Coordinates of C-alpha atoms and ligand atoms in Angstrom, one line a residue:
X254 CA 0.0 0.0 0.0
X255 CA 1.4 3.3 -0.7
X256 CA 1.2 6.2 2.0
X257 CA 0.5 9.3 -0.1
X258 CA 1.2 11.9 2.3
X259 CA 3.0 11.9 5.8
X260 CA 0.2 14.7 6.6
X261 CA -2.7 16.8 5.1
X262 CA -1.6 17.1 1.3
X263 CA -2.4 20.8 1.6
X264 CA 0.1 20.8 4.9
X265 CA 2.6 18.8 3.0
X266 CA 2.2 21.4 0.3
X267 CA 2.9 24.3 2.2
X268 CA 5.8 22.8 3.5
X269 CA 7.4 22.1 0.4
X270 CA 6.4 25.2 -1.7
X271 CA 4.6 27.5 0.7
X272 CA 4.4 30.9 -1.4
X273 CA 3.4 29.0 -5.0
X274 CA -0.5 29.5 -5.7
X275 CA -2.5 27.0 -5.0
X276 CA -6.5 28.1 -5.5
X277 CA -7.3 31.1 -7.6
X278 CA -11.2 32.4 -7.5
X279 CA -13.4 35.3 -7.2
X280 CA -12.9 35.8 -11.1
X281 CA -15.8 37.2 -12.9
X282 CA -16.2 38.5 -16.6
X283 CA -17.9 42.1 -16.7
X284 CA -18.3 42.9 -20.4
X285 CA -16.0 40.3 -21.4
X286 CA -13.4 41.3 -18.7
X287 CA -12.3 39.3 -16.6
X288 CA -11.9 41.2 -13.1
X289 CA -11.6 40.3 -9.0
X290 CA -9.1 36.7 -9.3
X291 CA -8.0 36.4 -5.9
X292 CA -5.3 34.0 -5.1
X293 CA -4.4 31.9 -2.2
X294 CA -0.9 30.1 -1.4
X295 CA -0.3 26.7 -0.2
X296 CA 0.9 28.5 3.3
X297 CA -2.7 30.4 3.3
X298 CA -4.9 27.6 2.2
X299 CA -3.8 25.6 5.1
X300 CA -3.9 28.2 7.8
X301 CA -7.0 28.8 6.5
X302 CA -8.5 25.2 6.5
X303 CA -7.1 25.3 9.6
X304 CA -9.5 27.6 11.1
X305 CA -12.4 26.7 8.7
X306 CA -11.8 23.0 10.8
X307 CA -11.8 24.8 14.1
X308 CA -15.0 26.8 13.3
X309 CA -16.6 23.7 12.8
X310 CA -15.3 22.0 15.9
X311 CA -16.7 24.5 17.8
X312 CA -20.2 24.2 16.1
X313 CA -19.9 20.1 17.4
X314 CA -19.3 18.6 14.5
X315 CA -17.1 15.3 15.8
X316 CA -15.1 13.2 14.1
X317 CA -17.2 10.7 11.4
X318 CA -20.2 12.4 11.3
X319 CA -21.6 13.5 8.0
X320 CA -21.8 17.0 6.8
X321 CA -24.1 17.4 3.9
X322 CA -23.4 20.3 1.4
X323 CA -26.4 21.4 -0.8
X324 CA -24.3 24.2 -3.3
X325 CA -23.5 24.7 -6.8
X326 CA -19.5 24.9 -6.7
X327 CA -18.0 28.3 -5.1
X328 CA -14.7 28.6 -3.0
X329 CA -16.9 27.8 0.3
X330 CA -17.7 24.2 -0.8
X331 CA -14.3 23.8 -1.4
X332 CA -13.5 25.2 2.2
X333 CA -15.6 23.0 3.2
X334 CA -14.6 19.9 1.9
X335 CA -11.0 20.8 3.0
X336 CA -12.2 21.8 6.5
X337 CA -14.3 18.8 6.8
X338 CA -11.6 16.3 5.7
X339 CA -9.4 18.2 8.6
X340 CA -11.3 16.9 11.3
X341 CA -12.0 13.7 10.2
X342 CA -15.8 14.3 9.4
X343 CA -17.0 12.8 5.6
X344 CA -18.3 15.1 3.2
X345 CA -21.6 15.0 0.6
X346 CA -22.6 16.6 -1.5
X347 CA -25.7 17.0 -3.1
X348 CA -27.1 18.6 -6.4
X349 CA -28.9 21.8 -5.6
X350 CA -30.7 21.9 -8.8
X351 CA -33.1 18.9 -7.3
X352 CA -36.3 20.0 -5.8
X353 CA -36.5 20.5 -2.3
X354 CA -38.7 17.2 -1.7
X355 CA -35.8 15.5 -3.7
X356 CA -33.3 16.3 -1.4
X357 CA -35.2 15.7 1.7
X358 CA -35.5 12.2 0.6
X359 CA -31.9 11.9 0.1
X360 CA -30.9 14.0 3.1
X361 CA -33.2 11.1 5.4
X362 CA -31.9 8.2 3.9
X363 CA -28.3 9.9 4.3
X364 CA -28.8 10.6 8.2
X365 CA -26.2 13.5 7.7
X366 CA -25.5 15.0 10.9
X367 CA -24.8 18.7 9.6
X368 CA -25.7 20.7 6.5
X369 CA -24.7 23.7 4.9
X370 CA -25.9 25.6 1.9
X371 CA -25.5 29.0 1.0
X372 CA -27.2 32.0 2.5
X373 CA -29.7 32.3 -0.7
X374 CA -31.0 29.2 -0.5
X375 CA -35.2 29.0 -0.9
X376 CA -35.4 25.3 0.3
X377 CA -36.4 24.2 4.4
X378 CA -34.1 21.3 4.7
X379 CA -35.3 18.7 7.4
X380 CA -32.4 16.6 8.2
X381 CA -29.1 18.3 9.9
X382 CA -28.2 21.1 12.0
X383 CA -26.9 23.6 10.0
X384 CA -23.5 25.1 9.8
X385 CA -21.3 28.3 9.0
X386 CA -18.1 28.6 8.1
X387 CA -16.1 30.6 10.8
X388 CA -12.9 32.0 11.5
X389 CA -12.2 31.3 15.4
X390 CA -11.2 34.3 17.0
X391 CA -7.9 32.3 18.7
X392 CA -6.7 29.8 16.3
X393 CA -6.3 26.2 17.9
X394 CA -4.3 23.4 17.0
X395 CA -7.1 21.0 15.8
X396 CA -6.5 17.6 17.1
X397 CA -7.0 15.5 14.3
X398 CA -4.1 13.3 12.2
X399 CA -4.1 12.3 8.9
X400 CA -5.0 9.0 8.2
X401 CA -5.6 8.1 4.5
X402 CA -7.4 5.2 4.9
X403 CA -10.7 7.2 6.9
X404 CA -13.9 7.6 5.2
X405 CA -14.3 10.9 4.0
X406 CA -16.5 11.3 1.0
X407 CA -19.9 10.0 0.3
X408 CA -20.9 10.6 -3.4
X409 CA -24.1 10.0 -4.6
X410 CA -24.6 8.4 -7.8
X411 CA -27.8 7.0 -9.5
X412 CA -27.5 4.7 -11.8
X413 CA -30.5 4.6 -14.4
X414 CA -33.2 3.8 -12.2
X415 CA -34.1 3.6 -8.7
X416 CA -32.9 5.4 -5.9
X417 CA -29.3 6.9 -5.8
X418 CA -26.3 5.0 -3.6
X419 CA -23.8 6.6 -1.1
X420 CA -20.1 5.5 -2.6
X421 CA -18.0 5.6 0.6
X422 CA -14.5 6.6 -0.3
X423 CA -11.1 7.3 1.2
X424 CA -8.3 9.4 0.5
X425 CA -6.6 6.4 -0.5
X426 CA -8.7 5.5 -2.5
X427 CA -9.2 9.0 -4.3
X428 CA -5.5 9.5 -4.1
X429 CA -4.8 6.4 -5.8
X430 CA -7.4 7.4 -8.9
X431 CA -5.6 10.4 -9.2
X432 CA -2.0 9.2 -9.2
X433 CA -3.1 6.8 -12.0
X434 CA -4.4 9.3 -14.2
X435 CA -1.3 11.3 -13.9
X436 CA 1.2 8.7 -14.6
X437 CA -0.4 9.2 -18.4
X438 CA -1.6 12.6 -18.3
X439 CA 0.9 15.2 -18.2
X440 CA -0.4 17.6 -15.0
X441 CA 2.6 19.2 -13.2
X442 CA 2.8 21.5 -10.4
X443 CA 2.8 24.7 -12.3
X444 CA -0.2 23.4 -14.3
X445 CA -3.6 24.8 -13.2
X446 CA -7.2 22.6 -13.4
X447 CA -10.5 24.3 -14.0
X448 CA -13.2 22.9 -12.1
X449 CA -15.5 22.5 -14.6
X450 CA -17.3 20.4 -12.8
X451 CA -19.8 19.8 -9.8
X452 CA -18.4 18.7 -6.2
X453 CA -21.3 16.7 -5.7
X454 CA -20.3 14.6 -8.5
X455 CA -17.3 12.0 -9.0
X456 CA -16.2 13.9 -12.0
X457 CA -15.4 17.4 -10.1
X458 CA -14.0 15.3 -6.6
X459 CA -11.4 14.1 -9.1
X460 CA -10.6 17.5 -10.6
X461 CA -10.1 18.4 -6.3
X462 CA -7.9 15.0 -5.9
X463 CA -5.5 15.5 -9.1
X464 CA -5.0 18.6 -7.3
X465 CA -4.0 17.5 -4.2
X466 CA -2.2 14.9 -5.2
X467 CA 0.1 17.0 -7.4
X468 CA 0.4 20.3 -5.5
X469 CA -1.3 22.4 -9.0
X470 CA -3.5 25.0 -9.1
X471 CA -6.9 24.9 -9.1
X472 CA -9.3 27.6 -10.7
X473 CA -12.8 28.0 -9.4
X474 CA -14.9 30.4 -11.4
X475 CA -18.8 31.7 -11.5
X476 CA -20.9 29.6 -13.8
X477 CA -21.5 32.4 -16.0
X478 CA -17.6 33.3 -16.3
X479 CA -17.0 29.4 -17.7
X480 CA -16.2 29.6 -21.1
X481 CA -13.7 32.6 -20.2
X482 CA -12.0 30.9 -17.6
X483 CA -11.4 28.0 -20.0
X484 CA -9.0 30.1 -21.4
X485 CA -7.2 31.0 -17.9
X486 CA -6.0 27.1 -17.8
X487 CA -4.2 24.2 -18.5
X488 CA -6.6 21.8 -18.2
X489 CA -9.9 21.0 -17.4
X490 CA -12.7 18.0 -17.4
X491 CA -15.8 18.2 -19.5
X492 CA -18.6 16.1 -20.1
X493 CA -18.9 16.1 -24.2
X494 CA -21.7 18.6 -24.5
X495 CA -19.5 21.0 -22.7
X496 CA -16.7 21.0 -24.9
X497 CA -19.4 20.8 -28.1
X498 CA -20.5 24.4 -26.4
X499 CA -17.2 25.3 -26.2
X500 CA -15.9 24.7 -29.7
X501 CA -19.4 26.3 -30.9
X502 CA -18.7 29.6 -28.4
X503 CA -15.8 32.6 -29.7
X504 CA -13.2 31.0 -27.6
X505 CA -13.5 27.9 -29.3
X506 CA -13.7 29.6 -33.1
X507 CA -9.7 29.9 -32.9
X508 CA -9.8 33.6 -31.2
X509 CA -6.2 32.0 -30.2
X510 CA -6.3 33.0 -26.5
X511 CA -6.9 29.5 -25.1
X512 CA -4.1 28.4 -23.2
X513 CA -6.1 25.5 -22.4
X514 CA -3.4 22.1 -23.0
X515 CA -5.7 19.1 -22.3
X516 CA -9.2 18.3 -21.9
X517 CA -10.3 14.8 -20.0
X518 CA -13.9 13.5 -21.7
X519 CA -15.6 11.5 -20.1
X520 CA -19.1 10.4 -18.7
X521 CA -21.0 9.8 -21.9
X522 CA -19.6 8.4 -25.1
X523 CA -17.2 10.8 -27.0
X524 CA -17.9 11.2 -30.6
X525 CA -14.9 11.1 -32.2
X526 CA -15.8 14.6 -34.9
X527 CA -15.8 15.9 -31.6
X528 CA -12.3 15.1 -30.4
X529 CA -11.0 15.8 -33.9
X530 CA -12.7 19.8 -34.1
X531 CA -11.0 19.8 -30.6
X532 CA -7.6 19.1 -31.5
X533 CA -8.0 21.1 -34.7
X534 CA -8.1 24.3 -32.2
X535 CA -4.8 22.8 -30.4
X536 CA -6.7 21.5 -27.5
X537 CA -5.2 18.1 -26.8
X538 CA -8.1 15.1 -26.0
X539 CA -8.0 12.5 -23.5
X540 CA -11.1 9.9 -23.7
X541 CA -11.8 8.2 -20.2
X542 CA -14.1 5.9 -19.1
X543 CA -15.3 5.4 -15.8
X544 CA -17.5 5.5 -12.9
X545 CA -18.8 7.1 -9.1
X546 CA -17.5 3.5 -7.1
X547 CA -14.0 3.9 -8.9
X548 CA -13.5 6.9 -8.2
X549 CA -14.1 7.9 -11.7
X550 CA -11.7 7.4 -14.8
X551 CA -10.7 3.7 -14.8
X552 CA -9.4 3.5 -18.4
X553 CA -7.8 6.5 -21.0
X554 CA -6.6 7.5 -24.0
X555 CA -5.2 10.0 -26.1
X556 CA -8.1 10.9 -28.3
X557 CA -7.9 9.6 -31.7
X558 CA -9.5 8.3 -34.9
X559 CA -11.1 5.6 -32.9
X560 CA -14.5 5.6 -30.5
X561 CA -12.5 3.4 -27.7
X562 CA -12.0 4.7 -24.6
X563 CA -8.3 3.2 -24.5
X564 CA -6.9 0.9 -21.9
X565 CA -6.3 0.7 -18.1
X566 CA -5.2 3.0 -16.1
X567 CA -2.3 2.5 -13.0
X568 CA -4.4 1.1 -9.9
X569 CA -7.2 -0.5 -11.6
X570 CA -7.8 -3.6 -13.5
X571 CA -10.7 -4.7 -16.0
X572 CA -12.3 -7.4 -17.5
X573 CA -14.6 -8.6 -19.8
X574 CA -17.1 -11.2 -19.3
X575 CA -20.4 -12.3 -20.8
X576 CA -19.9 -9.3 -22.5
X577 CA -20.2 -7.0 -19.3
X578 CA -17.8 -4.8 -17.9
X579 CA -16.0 -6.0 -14.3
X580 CA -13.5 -3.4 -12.8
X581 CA -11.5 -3.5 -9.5
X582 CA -8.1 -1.6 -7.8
X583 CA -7.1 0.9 -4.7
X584 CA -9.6 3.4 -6.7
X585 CA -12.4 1.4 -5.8
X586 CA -14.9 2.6 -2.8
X587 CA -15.4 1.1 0.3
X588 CA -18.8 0.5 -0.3
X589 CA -22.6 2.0 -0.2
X590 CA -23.7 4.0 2.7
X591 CA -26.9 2.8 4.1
X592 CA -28.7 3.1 7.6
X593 CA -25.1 4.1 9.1
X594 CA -23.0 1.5 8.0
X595 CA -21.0 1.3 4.9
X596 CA -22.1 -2.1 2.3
X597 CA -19.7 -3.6 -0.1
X598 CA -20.4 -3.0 -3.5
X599 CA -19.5 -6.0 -5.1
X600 CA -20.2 -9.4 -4.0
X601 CA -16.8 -10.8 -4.9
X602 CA -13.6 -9.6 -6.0
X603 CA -14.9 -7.5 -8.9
X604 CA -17.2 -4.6 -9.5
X605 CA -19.7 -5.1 -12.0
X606 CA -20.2 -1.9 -14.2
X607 CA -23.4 -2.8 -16.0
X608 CA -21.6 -1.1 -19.0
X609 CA -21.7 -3.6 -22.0
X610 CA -17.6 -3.8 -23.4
X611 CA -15.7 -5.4 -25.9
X612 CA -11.6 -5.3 -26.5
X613 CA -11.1 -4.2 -30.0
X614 CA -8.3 -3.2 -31.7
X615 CA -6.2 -3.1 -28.2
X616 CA -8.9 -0.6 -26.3
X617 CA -12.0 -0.7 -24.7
X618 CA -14.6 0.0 -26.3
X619 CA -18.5 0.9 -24.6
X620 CA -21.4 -0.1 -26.1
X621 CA -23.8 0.8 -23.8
X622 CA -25.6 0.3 -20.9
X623 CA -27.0 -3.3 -20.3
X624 CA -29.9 -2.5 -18.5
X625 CA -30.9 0.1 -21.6
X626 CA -31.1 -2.8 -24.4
X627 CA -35.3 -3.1 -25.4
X628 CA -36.7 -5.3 -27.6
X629 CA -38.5 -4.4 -30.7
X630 CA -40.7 -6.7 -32.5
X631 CA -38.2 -9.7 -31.0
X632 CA -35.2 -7.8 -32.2
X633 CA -32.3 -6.4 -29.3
X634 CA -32.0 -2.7 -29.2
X635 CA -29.4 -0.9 -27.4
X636 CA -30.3 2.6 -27.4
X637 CA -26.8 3.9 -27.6
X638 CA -26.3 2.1 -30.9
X639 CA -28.7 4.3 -32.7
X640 CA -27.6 7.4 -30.7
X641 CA -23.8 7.0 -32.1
X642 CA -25.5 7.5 -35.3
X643 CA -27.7 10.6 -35.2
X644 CA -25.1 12.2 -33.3
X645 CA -23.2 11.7 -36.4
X646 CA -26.0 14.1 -38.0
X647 CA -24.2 17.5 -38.6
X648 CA -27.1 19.3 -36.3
X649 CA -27.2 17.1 -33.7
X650 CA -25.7 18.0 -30.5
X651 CA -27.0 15.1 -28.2
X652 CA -29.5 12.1 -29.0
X653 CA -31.5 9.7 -26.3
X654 CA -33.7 6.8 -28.0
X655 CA -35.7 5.1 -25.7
X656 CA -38.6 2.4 -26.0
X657 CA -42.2 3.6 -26.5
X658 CA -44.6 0.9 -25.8
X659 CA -46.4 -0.2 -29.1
X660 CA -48.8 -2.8 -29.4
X661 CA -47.4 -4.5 -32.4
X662 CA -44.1 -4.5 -31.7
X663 CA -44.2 -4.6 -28.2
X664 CA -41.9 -1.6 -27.9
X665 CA -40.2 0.7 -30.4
X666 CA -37.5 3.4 -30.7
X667 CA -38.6 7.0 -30.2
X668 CA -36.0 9.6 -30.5
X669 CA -35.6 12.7 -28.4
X670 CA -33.1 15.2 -29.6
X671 CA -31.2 18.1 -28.8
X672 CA -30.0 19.9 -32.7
X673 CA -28.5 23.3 -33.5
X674 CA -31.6 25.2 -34.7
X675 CA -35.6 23.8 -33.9
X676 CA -36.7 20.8 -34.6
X677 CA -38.5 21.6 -37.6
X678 CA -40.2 19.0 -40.1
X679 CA -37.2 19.5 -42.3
X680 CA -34.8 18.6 -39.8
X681 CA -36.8 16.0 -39.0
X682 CA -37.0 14.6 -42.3
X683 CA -33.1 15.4 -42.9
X684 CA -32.7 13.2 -39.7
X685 CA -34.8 10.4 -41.3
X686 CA -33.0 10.4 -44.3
X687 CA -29.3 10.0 -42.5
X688 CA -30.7 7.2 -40.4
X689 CA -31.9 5.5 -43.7
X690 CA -28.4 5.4 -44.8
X691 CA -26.8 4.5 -41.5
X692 CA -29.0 1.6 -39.9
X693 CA -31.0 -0.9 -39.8
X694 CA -35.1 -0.6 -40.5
X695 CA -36.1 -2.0 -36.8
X696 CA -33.6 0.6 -35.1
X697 CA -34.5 3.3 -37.0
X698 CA -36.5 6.1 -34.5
X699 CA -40.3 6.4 -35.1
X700 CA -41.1 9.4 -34.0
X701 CA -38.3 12.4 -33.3
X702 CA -38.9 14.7 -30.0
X703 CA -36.8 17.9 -28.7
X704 CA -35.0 17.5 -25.9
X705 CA -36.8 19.7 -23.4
X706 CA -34.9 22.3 -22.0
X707 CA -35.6 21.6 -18.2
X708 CA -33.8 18.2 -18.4
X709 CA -31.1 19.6 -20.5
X710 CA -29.6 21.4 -18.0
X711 CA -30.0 19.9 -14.7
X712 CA -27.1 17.8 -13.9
X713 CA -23.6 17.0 -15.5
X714 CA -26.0 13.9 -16.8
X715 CA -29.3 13.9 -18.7
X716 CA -31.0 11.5 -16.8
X717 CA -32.5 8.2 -18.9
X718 CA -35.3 8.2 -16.4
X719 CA -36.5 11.6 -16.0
X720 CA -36.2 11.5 -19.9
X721 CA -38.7 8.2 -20.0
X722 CA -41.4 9.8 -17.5
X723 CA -41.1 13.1 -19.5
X724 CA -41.6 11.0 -22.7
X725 CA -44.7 9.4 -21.1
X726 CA -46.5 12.4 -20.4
X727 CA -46.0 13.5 -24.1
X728 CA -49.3 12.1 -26.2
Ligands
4YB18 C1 -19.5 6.2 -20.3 C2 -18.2 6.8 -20.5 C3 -17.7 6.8 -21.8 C4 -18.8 7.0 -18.4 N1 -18.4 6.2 -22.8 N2 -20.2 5.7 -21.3 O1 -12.7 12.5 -14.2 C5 -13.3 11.9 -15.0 O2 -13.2 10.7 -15.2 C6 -14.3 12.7 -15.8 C7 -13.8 13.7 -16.7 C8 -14.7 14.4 -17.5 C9 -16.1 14.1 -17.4 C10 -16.5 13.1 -16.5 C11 -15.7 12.4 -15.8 C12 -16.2 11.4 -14.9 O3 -15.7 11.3 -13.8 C13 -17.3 10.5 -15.4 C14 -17.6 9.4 -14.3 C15 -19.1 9.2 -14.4 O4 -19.8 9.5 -15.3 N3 -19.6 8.5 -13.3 S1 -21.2 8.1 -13.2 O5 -21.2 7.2 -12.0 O6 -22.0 9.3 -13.1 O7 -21.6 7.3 -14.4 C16 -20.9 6.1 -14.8 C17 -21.4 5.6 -16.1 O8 -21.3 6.6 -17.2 C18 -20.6 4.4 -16.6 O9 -21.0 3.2 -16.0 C19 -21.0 4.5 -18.1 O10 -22.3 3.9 -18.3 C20 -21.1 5.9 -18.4 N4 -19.8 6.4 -19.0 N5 -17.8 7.3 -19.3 C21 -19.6 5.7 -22.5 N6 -16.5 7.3 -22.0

């Protein structure tokens, strides 16, 4: 086993480079200036978690209780999470765009013992005391070690239908994902990651780990200064749609101010136009694979010609059986949190994905989700299959098919579609025509839907099943 750190990382950090930045925020773009970056070194972020740890000692908070963090990203969270890490107390987080009975449901069956959210916040939360974050007014030595192997995150992940699990992880175990990635990608100390993604999700936790793990820079921005401060970094991670609006937006049109090196894709499969229009800008592509229990990416590559998503990364371990994808290694979590205690999440050695793989051409390549396949007049659909193709259409920016019930056929492919301009009956018919010359009759969609704006937009993910109870309300 490897021991990462002889102390905090942040501690280590400001030890070894104290004055070198470490978290720049606060930016904001008024009229396409970018104004107010405040900067903190490895020296002040730790004097400041520090205190952040100590303020929250002295609301009660003990030791392995669970703070719960209801917050689109902002500098606080990632206080937080620091703060809460310092005192060995596990962090959640959850996505504030869910409706308020949403997160009451998940805040119950959580049991967290604190919460915090920021001050603007419309919901009543039920579960939780809630907390600030507070300087003390005498700074204390707070009497916690670091110990790698305690649980301290919880992320919530919900597959594609029922209700979402708790993946308990260490440091370790987060440490050991991001030391992986970076023995292929290139991330060094003077490099700087965007986080371009949510902290109540896997995919932005990692972008926090890789920095951590390296002693980097990491950029937190407003929402609405995003595509700007893409150009104030190295790196960053993006789900595919976000680099699509990227390349789409003046920054992406070659307005040569990106100093942006590499891009990790992942979540979703990555067309590969999308990586090549990428690269064409001098924005170097890396294609991962992987998922909330392993920390997220379990396999990478340099993008290329190929829809693969490349082969194993340091750490982990894959294979391939009945056609289903198995993973395992020192990324994976300690299990599911449920009723206050923590449940494997595989019954054996290895963790089944539900991803449907195949090893071609020395890479992994996804095909889907198993528990997506319908049948269609006795024929096997996996909805992904079609979706590769009509996101081939020049117009189309993201595709879902899913199964309509049909008394025939038993079920049969409907397609809902997000595309450049509306949806009109040309478009349509334009769409029609390219899935003529692309697929087979039985998966070709019967009926093409826009993808409602609502469900666009509120997670990192669309989600299959909000998308299929939307899709049954339509007539
Ligand atoms: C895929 C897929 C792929 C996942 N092709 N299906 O740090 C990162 O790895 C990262 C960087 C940028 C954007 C996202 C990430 C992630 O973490 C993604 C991890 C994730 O999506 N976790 S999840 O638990 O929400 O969903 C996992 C599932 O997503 C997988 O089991 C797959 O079904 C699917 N998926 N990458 C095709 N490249």
């Amino acid at each position: 086993v490897t021991q990462y750190f002889a102390t905090w990382p942040w501690q280590h950090w400001a030890e070894e480079r104290p004055s070198a930045v470490a978290l720049s925020f606060g930016a904001q773009c008024v009229d396409g200036e970018c104004i107010g970056e405040q900067r903190f070194s490895w020296a002040e972020m730790s004097h400041r978690v520090d205190e952040y740890a100590q303020g929250l000692i002295e609301q009660g908070v003990k030791r392995d209780q669970m703070i719960a963090v209801v917050a689109p990203n902002s500098i606080q969270v990632i206080w937080l999470i620091l703060a809460t890490l310092r005192i060995g107390a596990r962090y959640v987080g959850l996505n504030p765009k869910n409706t308020e009975i949403e997160l009451n449901e998940q805040l119950a069956r959580l049991k967290n013992d604190y919460i915090w959210y920021p001050a603007r916040t419309v919901h009543q939360f039920t579960t939780g005391k809630r907390l600030h974050l507070l300087q003390p007014e005498q700074p204390r030595i707070v009497p916690v070690t670091w110990q790698q192997t305690r649980a301290a995150t919880l992320t919530l992940t919900s597959g594609s239908t029922g209700v979402p699990k708790a993946a308990v992880h260490t440091a370790e175990n987060h440490l050991a994902s991001a030391e992986g990635l970076l023995e292929v990608m290139d991330f060094g100390s003077d490099d700087s990651w965007l986080l371009s993604l949510p902290l109540f999700h896997i995919s932005g936790l990692a972008i926090l780990w890789r920095w951590l793990y390296r002693g980097a820079k990491l950029v937190v921005t407003e929402p609405a200064c995003f595509e700007h401060s893409l150009t104030m970094v190295t790196h960053a991670s993006l789900v595919p749609t976000q680099l699509q609006r990227l390349l789409a937006s003046k920054h992406g049109k070659g307005s040569g101010t990106l100093v942006l090196k590499q891009v990790l894709l992942g979540g979703a499969a990555i067309p590969a136009s999308l990586t090549d229009a990428a690269e064409c800008i001098g924005i170097s592509c890396w294609c991962g694979y992987g998922m909330t229990e392993m920390g997220s990416t379990v396999t990478a590559k340099k993008a290329d010609a190929s829809g693969g998503v490349g082969t194993v990364l340091g750490n982990r371990n894959f294979m391939i059986k009945d056609g289903e994808v198995y993973v395992q290694g020192a990324s994976l979590c300690l299990g599911y949190y449920r009723n206050k205690m923590i449940f494997p999440a595989c019954d054996g050695e290895w963790f089944a994905t539900r991803d449907l793989g195949e090893w071609r051409g020395n890479e992994l390549h996804i095909l889907g989700r198993a528990d997506n396949m319908f049948i269609s007049g006795g024929e096997n659909i996996q909805p992904e299959d079609v979706e590769k193709v009509l996101m081939t259409h020049a117009s189309v920016r993201q595709a879902f098919v899913l199964p309509m019930d049909d008394a025939e056929f038993g079920q049969r492919p409907i397609a809902i579609v997000d595309t450049d301009s509306v949806l009109s009956n040309d478009v349509i018919a334009s769409l029609e025509i390219h899935m003529t010359d692309n697929i087979v009759s039985f998966k070709r969609p019967i009926r093409y839907l826009a993808l409602p704006k609502e469900l666009a937009t509120s997670g990192i993910k669309v989600s299959r099943k909000q998308l299929s109870e939307w899709l049954a309300q339509q007539s």
